Amino acid sequence: MIRPLIAAVALSGLGILSLACNETSASSAGVRTAQGMAQQPTTPSYKVSFGQDGKLARPRGYRRWIYIGAPLTPNDMNNGKAAFPEFHSVYIDPVSYDHYKQHGVWRDGTVVVKELVSVGTKSSSSGAGYFMGEFLGVEVALKDEKRFPDEPGHWGYFRFTDEKGGPPHQRAEQMPTAACATCHAATAAEDLVFTQHYPVLRAAKNVGNVEPEDR
Amino acid sequence: MIRPLIAAVALSGLGILSLACNETSASSAGVRTAQGMAQQPTTPSYKVSFGQDGKLARPRGYRRWIYIGAPLTPNDMNNGKAAFPEFHSVYIDPVSYDHYKQHGVWRDGTVVVKELVSVGTKSSSSGAGYFMGEFLGVEVALKDEKRFPDEPGHWGYFRFTDEKGGPPHQRAEQMPTAACATCHAATAAEDLVFTQHYPVLRAAKNVGNVEPEDR
């Protein structure tokens, strides 16, 4: 507990307070016993950070989280104006992924990061298709019962994407319920998460599609 | 050094020998100092395993590696028979990714995993597009100078995909040079890796596209 306190004190000068919303869960992330070769160290829970202005700090380190899939809604299939252009690379923090794998539910504190990437080209030596171009933005969903008591599933949504095409914002305020949560609640397969589009998640629960890692 | 030796002895009963091709590199994977919140534990090098028959064992644990992108070559854009149907989720082992980020080259021992996933649907509440269905297969590239002295860039390619649609094979033999390496050598941007399609890699080298994590 000493190091988080030091971090909180150090960061308070920047107007950032560490929110330890995940501390009750036991972390067993990354430990695989079936193959000794693949054994990984234990991963600490990810701690989101809110500023004193109530804005969420853009999560860091998600390049090392669990990638769950990459839906694609290209502009050229959506009259030039896709709601989420164009590739969506989606990550979930490792401790919440492991909890989901074990219990089949999204724990309080789950963080989902959606990185938006443009279509760079539609042809390569592997064939015709869609190939990634440049980063366009970052969006986040956070499940937090205390912070979002009245939101569907207690999920809060945040958009760090710069609408003018610049680098993503460092902080973002919560999106209105109607902007994100309403649609997620109505159309996502499971607790506002689009499990139907993520074979990694279906395999984690062994629903129809067993992960190659496990067979 | 004791644990790898025990693992090698234990695995020898299964006809598997641990190949410690990565042992000379110092691992500093995952340590981030800029944001104390995102600090990660050090990741050990991934050790590939070859059977006594010379076949490579399908890598495990890659769900926790670094995802670098997901090119898509759908069957419906390739006369129903894409060379690589359909989504390609690509991962690189973390220690080699960190080495690339620091030195800009692929070190000996780099492992690239390409997980093939079908197109499940072409419409969702987010718009028209391509959404992932089920796992189709697993392919691997391994850079190993001693094992592949005569291959372009010393990369060996392996296909674990079951051509009949079953689960991926547990082991695979090296593909002929003309089946994979020749095309990679001719069309990939950098040392047989298609850096041009992976913004994560370009950002790792700070070529044109700075990673959201770093700004």
Short mmCIF file of C-alpha atoms in Angstrom, two decimals:
data_model
loop_
_atom_site.label_atom_id
_atom_site.label_comp_id
_atom_site.label_asym_id
_atom_site.label_seq_id
_atom_site.Cartn_x
_atom_site.Cartn_y
_atom_site.Cartn_z
CA MET A 1 0.00 0.00 0.00
CA ILE A 2 2.98 2.35 0.36
CA ARG A 3 3.76 2.77 -3.32
CA PRO A 4 0.19 3.67 -4.44
CA LEU A 5 0.07 6.29 -1.67
CA ILE A 6 3.35 7.78 -2.86
CA ALA A 7 2.04 7.77 -6.42
CA ALA A 8 -1.17 9.48 -5.31
CA VAL A 9 0.77 12.17 -3.45
CA ALA A 10 3.11 12.69 -6.39
CA LEU A 11 0.26 12.91 -8.86
CA SER A 12 -1.89 15.19 -6.71
CA GLY A 13 0.35 18.06 -7.80
CA LEU A 14 -0.90 17.46 -11.33
CA GLY A 15 -4.53 17.48 -10.25
CA ILE A 16 -4.76 13.71 -10.67
CA LEU A 17 -6.03 11.38 -7.98
CA SER A 18 -5.56 7.64 -8.21
CA LEU A 19 -8.88 5.80 -7.90
CA ALA A 20 -8.35 2.37 -6.43
CA CYS A 21 -11.62 0.86 -7.58
CA ASN A 22 -10.22 -2.61 -8.22
CA GLU A 23 -8.50 -3.39 -4.97
CA THR A 24 -10.84 -6.06 -3.69
CA SER A 25 -10.13 -8.55 -6.46
CA ALA A 26 -7.41 -11.12 -6.13
CA SER A 27 -5.12 -10.96 -9.14
CA SER A 28 -4.10 -14.23 -10.70
CA ALA A 29 -3.55 -12.76 -14.14
CA GLY A 30 -1.28 -14.49 -16.55
CA VAL A 31 -0.37 -17.60 -14.64
CA ARG A 32 -0.63 -20.63 -16.91
CA THR A 33 0.23 -24.02 -15.55
CA ALA A 34 -0.53 -26.26 -18.53
CA GLN A 35 2.55 -25.13 -20.43
CA GLY A 36 5.48 -24.15 -18.26
CA MET A 37 7.01 -22.36 -21.25
CA ALA A 38 4.19 -19.84 -21.36
CA GLN A 39 4.17 -18.95 -17.70
CA GLN A 40 3.73 -15.23 -17.13
CA PRO A 41 4.20 -13.02 -14.10
CA THR A 42 1.24 -11.78 -12.12
CA THR A 43 -0.22 -8.55 -13.49
CA PRO A 44 -1.40 -5.83 -11.12
CA SER A 45 -4.93 -4.45 -11.48
CA TYR A 46 -5.16 -1.38 -13.65
CA LYS A 47 -6.07 1.74 -11.70
CA VAL A 48 -8.02 4.37 -13.57
CA SER A 49 -7.38 8.00 -12.69
CA PHE A 50 -9.88 10.83 -12.49
CA GLY A 51 -8.91 14.48 -12.22
CA GLN A 52 -10.45 16.83 -9.68
CA ASP A 53 -12.55 18.12 -12.58
CA GLY A 54 -14.18 14.68 -12.83
CA LYS A 55 -12.52 13.85 -16.13
CA LEU A 56 -10.96 10.45 -16.76
CA ALA A 57 -7.27 10.36 -17.68
CA ARG A 58 -6.63 8.46 -20.90
CA PRO A 59 -5.50 4.95 -19.91
CA ARG A 60 -1.85 4.07 -20.51
CA GLY A 61 -0.14 0.75 -20.97
CA TYR A 62 -3.04 -0.86 -22.83
CA ARG A 63 -0.69 -2.11 -25.55
CA ARG A 64 0.02 -4.88 -23.02
CA TRP A 65 -3.61 -5.64 -22.19
CA ILE A 66 -5.69 -8.43 -23.74
CA TYR A 67 -6.68 -7.74 -27.34
CA ILE A 68 -10.14 -9.17 -27.98
CA GLY A 69 -10.87 -8.25 -31.59
CA ALA A 70 -10.99 -5.63 -34.32
CA PRO A 71 -14.39 -4.84 -35.81
CA LEU A 72 -14.22 -2.74 -38.97
CA THR A 73 -16.81 -0.16 -40.05
CA PRO A 74 -15.07 1.50 -42.99
CA ASN A 75 -16.16 4.90 -44.23
CA ASP A 76 -16.60 3.53 -47.76
CA MET A 77 -19.29 1.14 -46.47
CA ASN A 78 -21.07 3.88 -44.48
CA ASN A 79 -21.62 6.73 -46.97
CA GLY A 80 -18.25 8.22 -46.10
CA LYS A 81 -19.19 8.88 -42.49
CA ALA A 82 -18.90 5.82 -40.29
CA ALA A 83 -19.93 6.36 -36.69
CA PHE A 84 -16.69 4.69 -35.62
CA PRO A 85 -14.13 5.07 -38.40
CA GLU A 86 -12.72 2.67 -39.17
CA PHE A 87 -10.84 -0.24 -37.54
CA HIS A 88 -11.63 -0.63 -33.82
CA SER A 89 -8.84 -2.44 -31.98
CA VAL A 90 -10.33 -3.43 -28.64
CA TYR A 91 -8.43 -4.24 -25.45
CA ILE A 92 -9.51 -5.27 -21.93
CA ASP A 93 -7.35 -4.97 -18.83
CA PRO A 94 -5.80 -8.38 -18.03
CA VAL A 95 -7.15 -8.82 -14.48
CA SER A 96 -10.73 -8.18 -15.61
CA TYR A 97 -10.25 -10.54 -18.57
CA ASP A 98 -9.03 -13.27 -16.22
CA HIS A 99 -11.98 -12.62 -13.91
CA TYR A 100 -14.34 -12.92 -16.88
CA LYS A 101 -12.64 -16.14 -17.95
CA GLN A 102 -13.12 -17.58 -14.48
CA HIS A 103 -16.55 -16.20 -13.53
CA GLY A 104 -18.18 -15.23 -16.83
CA VAL A 105 -19.08 -11.70 -15.75
CA TRP A 106 -17.51 -8.26 -16.01
CA ARG A 107 -16.23 -7.28 -12.61
CA ASP A 108 -16.48 -3.81 -11.11
CA GLY A 109 -13.45 -1.90 -12.38
CA THR A 110 -13.33 -3.47 -15.85
CA VAL A 111 -11.71 -1.14 -18.40
CA VAL A 112 -12.28 -1.54 -22.15
CA VAL A 113 -10.14 0.50 -24.56
CA LYS A 114 -11.14 0.96 -28.20
CA GLU A 115 -8.37 2.32 -30.41
CA LEU A 116 -9.63 3.71 -33.71
CA VAL A 117 -7.40 3.29 -36.78
CA SER A 118 -7.95 4.46 -40.34
CA VAL A 119 -8.02 2.27 -43.42
CA GLY A 120 -4.63 2.81 -45.05
CA THR A 121 -4.96 0.74 -48.20
CA LYS A 122 -7.32 -1.82 -49.69
CA SER A 123 -4.82 -4.01 -51.46
CA SER A 124 -1.68 -5.90 -50.53
CA SER A 125 0.15 -9.03 -51.64
CA SER A 126 -2.16 -11.08 -49.42
CA GLY A 127 -5.19 -9.99 -51.44
CA ALA A 128 -7.88 -7.35 -51.62
CA GLY A 129 -9.20 -6.14 -48.31
CA TYR A 130 -8.71 -3.55 -45.61
CA PHE A 131 -5.33 -2.71 -44.10
CA MET A 132 -4.62 -0.37 -41.22
CA GLY A 133 -3.38 3.17 -41.77
CA GLU A 134 -2.97 5.67 -38.93
CA PHE A 135 -4.32 6.09 -35.38
CA LEU A 136 -7.53 8.14 -35.30
CA GLY A 137 -8.59 8.12 -31.66
CA VAL A 138 -9.15 6.36 -28.36
CA GLU A 139 -12.39 5.58 -26.53
CA VAL A 140 -12.95 3.90 -23.17
CA ALA A 141 -15.68 2.08 -21.27
CA LEU A 142 -15.35 1.74 -17.49
CA LYS A 143 -17.60 -0.38 -15.26
CA ASP A 144 -17.85 1.27 -11.85
CA GLU A 145 -20.92 0.79 -9.69
CA LYS A 146 -20.13 3.62 -7.26
CA ARG A 147 -19.23 6.15 -9.92
CA PHE A 148 -22.04 5.30 -12.34
CA PRO A 149 -24.90 4.09 -10.11
CA ASP A 150 -27.62 5.11 -12.56
CA GLU A 151 -26.00 4.06 -15.85
CA PRO A 152 -27.05 0.82 -17.58
CA GLY A 153 -24.80 -1.93 -16.20
CA HIS A 154 -22.86 0.78 -14.34
CA TRP A 155 -20.79 1.45 -17.45
CA GLY A 156 -19.40 4.92 -18.14
CA TYR A 157 -18.17 5.86 -21.64
CA PHE A 158 -15.42 8.33 -22.53
CA ARG A 159 -14.23 9.67 -25.87
CA PHE A 160 -10.62 10.92 -26.08
CA THR A 161 -10.69 11.24 -29.86
CA ASP A 162 -9.90 14.74 -31.14
CA GLU A 163 -12.67 15.64 -33.56
CA LYS A 164 -10.29 17.86 -35.53
CA GLY A 165 -7.92 14.98 -36.23
CA GLY A 166 -5.22 15.90 -33.73
CA PRO A 167 -3.66 13.66 -31.08
CA PRO A 168 -6.15 12.12 -28.64
CA HIS A 169 -7.01 14.22 -25.59
CA GLN A 170 -5.28 13.54 -22.29
CA ARG A 171 -8.61 13.58 -20.40
CA ALA A 172 -12.28 13.24 -21.24
CA GLU A 173 -15.58 13.76 -19.50
CA GLN A 174 -18.22 11.05 -19.35
CA MET A 175 -20.40 10.82 -22.46
CA PRO A 176 -24.18 11.26 -22.07
CA THR A 177 -26.05 7.99 -21.59
CA ALA A 178 -27.84 8.36 -24.90
CA ALA A 179 -24.57 8.78 -26.81
CA CYS A 180 -23.17 5.32 -26.01
CA ALA A 181 -24.81 3.30 -23.22
CA THR A 182 -28.32 3.25 -24.67
CA CYS A 183 -27.22 1.55 -27.87
CA HIS A 184 -24.84 -0.81 -26.07
CA ALA A 185 -27.63 -1.84 -23.70
CA ALA A 186 -30.01 -2.48 -26.57
CA THR A 187 -27.76 -4.37 -28.99
CA ALA A 188 -24.71 -5.81 -27.22
CA ALA A 189 -24.96 -9.51 -26.41
CA GLU A 190 -23.83 -9.41 -22.80
CA ASP A 191 -23.78 -6.65 -20.17
CA LEU A 192 -23.30 -3.92 -22.80
CA VAL A 193 -20.28 -5.75 -24.34
CA PHE A 194 -20.58 -6.95 -27.95
CA THR A 195 -19.52 -10.51 -27.16
CA GLN A 196 -21.11 -11.59 -30.43
CA HIS A 197 -18.27 -9.87 -32.33
CA TYR A 198 -15.39 -11.11 -30.13
CA PRO A 199 -14.45 -14.78 -30.52
CA VAL A 200 -11.77 -14.27 -27.86
CA LEU A 201 -14.51 -13.56 -25.31
CA ARG A 202 -16.77 -16.38 -26.45
CA ALA A 203 -13.82 -18.75 -26.24
CA ALA A 204 -12.96 -17.41 -22.78
CA LYS A 205 -16.38 -18.64 -21.68
CA ASN A 206 -16.23 -21.73 -23.93
CA VAL A 207 -19.39 -20.71 -25.72
CA GLY A 208 -19.29 -22.36 -29.11
CA ASN A 209 -15.79 -21.32 -30.05
CA VAL A 210 -12.86 -22.86 -28.19
CA GLU A 211 -9.72 -20.73 -28.12
CA PRO A 212 -6.79 -22.14 -30.11
CA GLU A 213 -4.71 -21.67 -26.96
CA ASP A 214 -6.88 -24.20 -25.16
CA ARG A 215 -6.96 -27.08 -27.64
CA MET B 1 18.88 -21.34 -15.08
CA ILE B 2 17.44 -24.10 -12.90
CA ARG B 3 13.81 -23.75 -13.92
CA PRO B 4 14.41 -23.90 -17.70
CA LEU B 5 16.48 -27.05 -17.14
CA ILE B 6 13.70 -28.67 -15.13
CA ALA B 7 11.20 -27.69 -17.82
CA ALA B 8 13.40 -29.18 -20.53
CA VAL B 9 13.76 -32.45 -18.61
CA ALA B 10 10.02 -32.61 -17.91
CA LEU B 11 9.14 -31.93 -21.52
CA SER B 12 11.65 -34.38 -22.96
CA GLY B 13 9.26 -37.16 -21.99
CA LEU B 14 6.80 -35.67 -24.49
CA GLY B 15 9.38 -35.55 -27.24
CA ILE B 16 9.71 -31.80 -26.86
CA LEU B 17 12.98 -29.99 -26.38
CA SER B 18 13.09 -26.41 -25.21
CA LEU B 19 15.06 -24.22 -27.59
CA ALA B 20 16.66 -21.36 -25.71
CA CYS B 21 17.38 -19.17 -28.72
CA ASN B 22 16.68 -15.91 -26.92
CA GLU B 23 18.83 -16.18 -23.86
CA THR B 24 21.44 -13.57 -24.71
CA SER B 25 19.04 -10.63 -24.71
CA ALA B 26 18.43 -8.64 -21.56
CA SER B 27 14.72 -8.45 -20.85
CA SER B 28 13.35 -5.12 -19.76
CA ALA B 29 9.88 -5.79 -21.13
CA GLY B 30 6.96 -3.92 -19.77
CA VAL B 31 8.61 -1.49 -17.41
CA ARG B 32 7.14 1.97 -17.88
CA THR B 33 8.39 4.76 -15.71
CA ALA B 34 6.55 7.76 -17.17
CA GLN B 35 3.26 6.70 -15.61
CA GLY B 36 3.62 4.86 -12.35
CA MET B 37 0.03 3.64 -12.70
CA ALA B 38 0.86 1.66 -15.82
CA GLN B 39 3.94 -0.09 -14.50
CA GLN B 40 4.08 -3.72 -15.56
CA PRO B 41 6.15 -6.66 -14.39
CA THR B 42 9.08 -7.92 -16.41
CA THR B 43 8.11 -10.51 -19.00
CA PRO B 44 10.35 -13.52 -19.65
CA SER B 45 11.46 -14.31 -23.20
CA TYR B 46 9.21 -16.74 -25.02
CA LYS B 47 10.91 -20.04 -25.76
CA VAL B 48 9.78 -21.87 -28.86
CA SER B 49 9.74 -25.67 -28.78
CA PHE B 50 10.65 -28.08 -31.55
CA GLY B 51 9.90 -31.77 -31.45
CA GLN B 52 12.49 -34.40 -32.28
CA ASP B 53 10.75 -34.66 -35.64
CA GLY B 54 11.77 -31.07 -36.35
CA LYS B 55 8.23 -29.75 -36.10
CA LEU B 56 7.46 -26.57 -34.20
CA ALA B 57 4.96 -26.79 -31.34
CA ARG B 58 2.13 -24.30 -31.68
CA PRO B 59 2.96 -21.31 -29.46
CA ARG B 60 0.89 -20.85 -26.31
CA GLY B 61 0.17 -17.82 -24.23
CA TYR B 62 0.13 -15.40 -27.18
CA ARG B 63 -3.14 -13.89 -25.97
CA ARG B 64 -0.84 -11.96 -23.61
CA TRP B 65 1.65 -10.88 -26.29
CA ILE B 66 1.64 -7.53 -28.10
CA TYR B 67 -1.18 -7.23 -30.64
CA ILE B 68 0.08 -5.18 -33.61
CA GLY B 69 -2.90 -5.11 -35.99
CA ALA B 70 -5.61 -6.97 -37.86
CA PRO B 71 -5.47 -6.90 -41.66
CA LEU B 72 -8.63 -8.20 -43.30
CA THR B 73 -8.78 -10.05 -46.63
CA PRO B 74 -12.39 -11.22 -46.74
CA ASN B 75 -13.46 -14.03 -49.01
CA ASP B 76 -16.15 -11.82 -50.56
CA MET B 77 -13.45 -9.44 -51.82
CA ASN B 78 -11.30 -12.29 -53.18
CA ASN B 79 -13.64 -14.36 -55.35
CA GLY B 80 -14.64 -16.49 -52.39
CA LYS B 81 -11.14 -17.84 -51.85
CA ALA B 82 -8.89 -15.45 -49.96
CA ALA B 83 -5.32 -16.67 -49.51
CA PHE B 84 -5.63 -15.79 -45.84
CA PRO B 85 -9.28 -15.85 -44.84
CA GLU B 86 -10.30 -13.56 -43.35
CA PHE B 87 -9.28 -11.41 -40.32
CA HIS B 88 -5.60 -11.82 -39.37
CA SER B 89 -5.01 -10.89 -35.72
CA VAL B 90 -1.25 -10.52 -35.40
CA TYR B 91 0.78 -10.77 -32.20
CA ILE B 92 4.51 -10.42 -31.43
CA ASP B 93 6.21 -11.76 -28.32
CA PRO B 94 6.70 -8.90 -25.82
CA VAL B 95 10.46 -9.11 -25.40
CA SER B 96 11.05 -8.95 -29.16
CA TYR B 97 8.57 -6.06 -29.43
CA ASP B 98 10.46 -4.15 -26.74
CA HIS B 99 13.74 -4.90 -28.50
CA TYR B 100 12.26 -3.57 -31.74
CA LYS B 101 11.02 -0.46 -29.97
CA GLN B 102 14.48 0.17 -28.58
CA HIS B 103 16.69 -0.87 -31.49
CA GLY B 104 14.41 -0.81 -34.54
CA VAL B 105 15.26 -4.32 -35.72
CA TRP B 106 13.81 -7.79 -35.25
CA ARG B 107 16.06 -9.72 -32.93
CA ASP B 108 16.99 -13.36 -33.33
CA GLY B 109 14.21 -15.35 -31.65
CA THR B 110 11.33 -13.04 -32.65
CA VAL B 111 8.02 -14.92 -32.85
CA VAL B 112 5.05 -13.58 -34.83
CA VAL B 113 1.67 -15.28 -34.45
CA LYS B 114 -1.13 -14.73 -36.96
CA GLU B 115 -4.54 -15.92 -35.77
CA LEU B 116 -7.06 -16.29 -38.60
CA VAL B 117 -10.71 -15.49 -37.84
CA SER B 118 -13.76 -15.71 -40.08
CA VAL B 119 -16.11 -12.87 -40.91
CA GLY B 120 -19.18 -13.50 -38.76
CA THR B 121 -21.50 -10.72 -39.89
CA LYS B 122 -21.34 -7.58 -41.99
CA SER B 123 -23.73 -5.42 -40.02
CA SER B 124 -24.07 -4.26 -36.43
CA SER B 125 -25.43 -1.26 -34.56
CA SER B 126 -22.13 0.53 -35.18
CA GLY B 127 -22.69 0.38 -38.93
CA ALA B 128 -21.97 -1.73 -41.99
CA GLY B 129 -18.64 -3.47 -42.03
CA TYR B 130 -16.87 -6.66 -41.10
CA PHE B 131 -17.22 -8.29 -37.69
CA MET B 132 -15.34 -11.33 -36.40
CA GLY B 133 -16.90 -14.78 -36.38
CA GLU B 134 -14.97 -17.91 -35.41
CA PHE B 135 -11.30 -18.95 -35.20
CA LEU B 136 -10.04 -20.48 -38.45
CA GLY B 137 -6.39 -21.15 -37.83
CA VAL B 138 -2.97 -20.16 -36.53
CA GLU B 139 0.24 -19.37 -38.43
CA VAL B 140 3.68 -18.47 -37.11
CA ALA B 141 6.88 -16.78 -38.29
CA LEU B 142 10.08 -17.36 -36.33
CA LYS B 143 13.37 -15.54 -36.87
CA ASP B 144 16.24 -17.88 -36.05
CA GLU B 145 19.62 -17.51 -37.71
CA LYS B 146 20.98 -20.90 -36.66
CA ARG B 147 17.85 -22.83 -37.58
CA PHE B 148 17.13 -21.04 -40.85
CA PRO B 149 20.58 -20.00 -42.13
CA ASP B 150 19.53 -20.02 -45.79
CA GLU B 151 16.05 -18.46 -45.51
CA PRO B 152 15.48 -14.79 -46.39
CA GLY B 153 16.06 -12.79 -43.21
CA HIS B 154 16.42 -16.11 -41.36
CA TRP B 155 12.63 -16.33 -40.99
CA GLY B 156 10.90 -19.70 -40.89
CA TYR B 157 7.13 -19.96 -41.51
CA PHE B 158 4.73 -22.52 -40.04
CA ARG B 159 1.07 -23.20 -40.71
CA PHE B 160 -0.95 -24.86 -37.93
CA THR B 161 -4.28 -24.30 -39.66
CA ASP B 162 -6.27 -27.46 -40.32
CA GLU B 163 -7.25 -27.39 -43.99
CA LYS B 164 -10.40 -29.40 -43.22
CA GLY B 165 -11.69 -26.79 -40.77
CA GLY B 166 -10.86 -28.64 -37.56
CA PRO B 167 -8.93 -27.33 -34.57
CA PRO B 168 -5.41 -26.07 -35.36
CA HIS B 169 -2.65 -28.67 -35.34
CA GLN B 170 -0.44 -29.05 -32.28
CA ARG B 171 2.72 -29.06 -34.39
CA ALA B 172 3.71 -28.00 -37.88
CA GLU B 173 6.69 -28.43 -40.18
CA GLN B 174 8.43 -25.49 -41.80
CA MET B 175 6.72 -24.23 -44.96
CA PRO B 176 8.71 -24.20 -48.21
CA THR B 177 10.48 -20.89 -48.88
CA ALA B 178 8.34 -20.20 -51.94
CA ALA B 179 5.10 -20.63 -49.95
CA CYS B 180 5.66 -17.67 -47.59
CA ALA B 181 9.15 -16.16 -47.38
CA THR B 182 9.49 -15.28 -51.06
CA CYS B 183 6.42 -13.05 -51.03
CA HIS B 184 7.26 -11.54 -47.65
CA ALA B 185 10.78 -10.72 -48.86
CA ALA B 186 9.44 -9.08 -52.01
CA THR B 187 6.55 -7.03 -50.60
CA ALA B 188 6.92 -6.48 -46.84
CA ALA B 189 8.30 -3.08 -45.86
CA GLU B 190 10.93 -4.19 -43.39
CA ASP B 191 12.81 -7.47 -42.88
CA LEU B 192 9.87 -9.54 -44.20
CA VAL B 193 7.41 -7.86 -41.78
CA PHE B 194 4.56 -5.81 -43.28
CA THR B 195 5.29 -2.72 -41.18
CA GLN B 196 3.31 -0.69 -43.70
CA HIS B 197 0.08 -2.31 -42.41
CA TYR B 198 0.88 -2.05 -38.67
CA PRO B 199 0.63 1.43 -37.14
CA VAL B 200 1.66 -0.07 -33.80
CA LEU B 201 5.05 -0.95 -35.30
CA ARG B 202 5.50 2.35 -37.10
CA ALA B 203 4.66 4.15 -33.87
CA ALA B 204 7.11 1.94 -31.99
CA LYS B 205 9.83 3.38 -34.24
CA ASN B 206 8.20 6.84 -34.31
CA VAL B 207 7.91 6.78 -38.09
CA GLY B 208 5.11 9.15 -39.01
CA ASN B 209 2.54 7.88 -36.56
CA VAL B 210 3.09 8.46 -32.86
CA GLU B 211 1.43 5.92 -30.60
CA PRO B 212 -1.47 7.30 -28.51
CA GLU B 213 0.27 5.77 -25.51
CA ASP B 214 3.21 8.11 -26.01
CA ARG B 215 1.49 11.46 -26.43
#
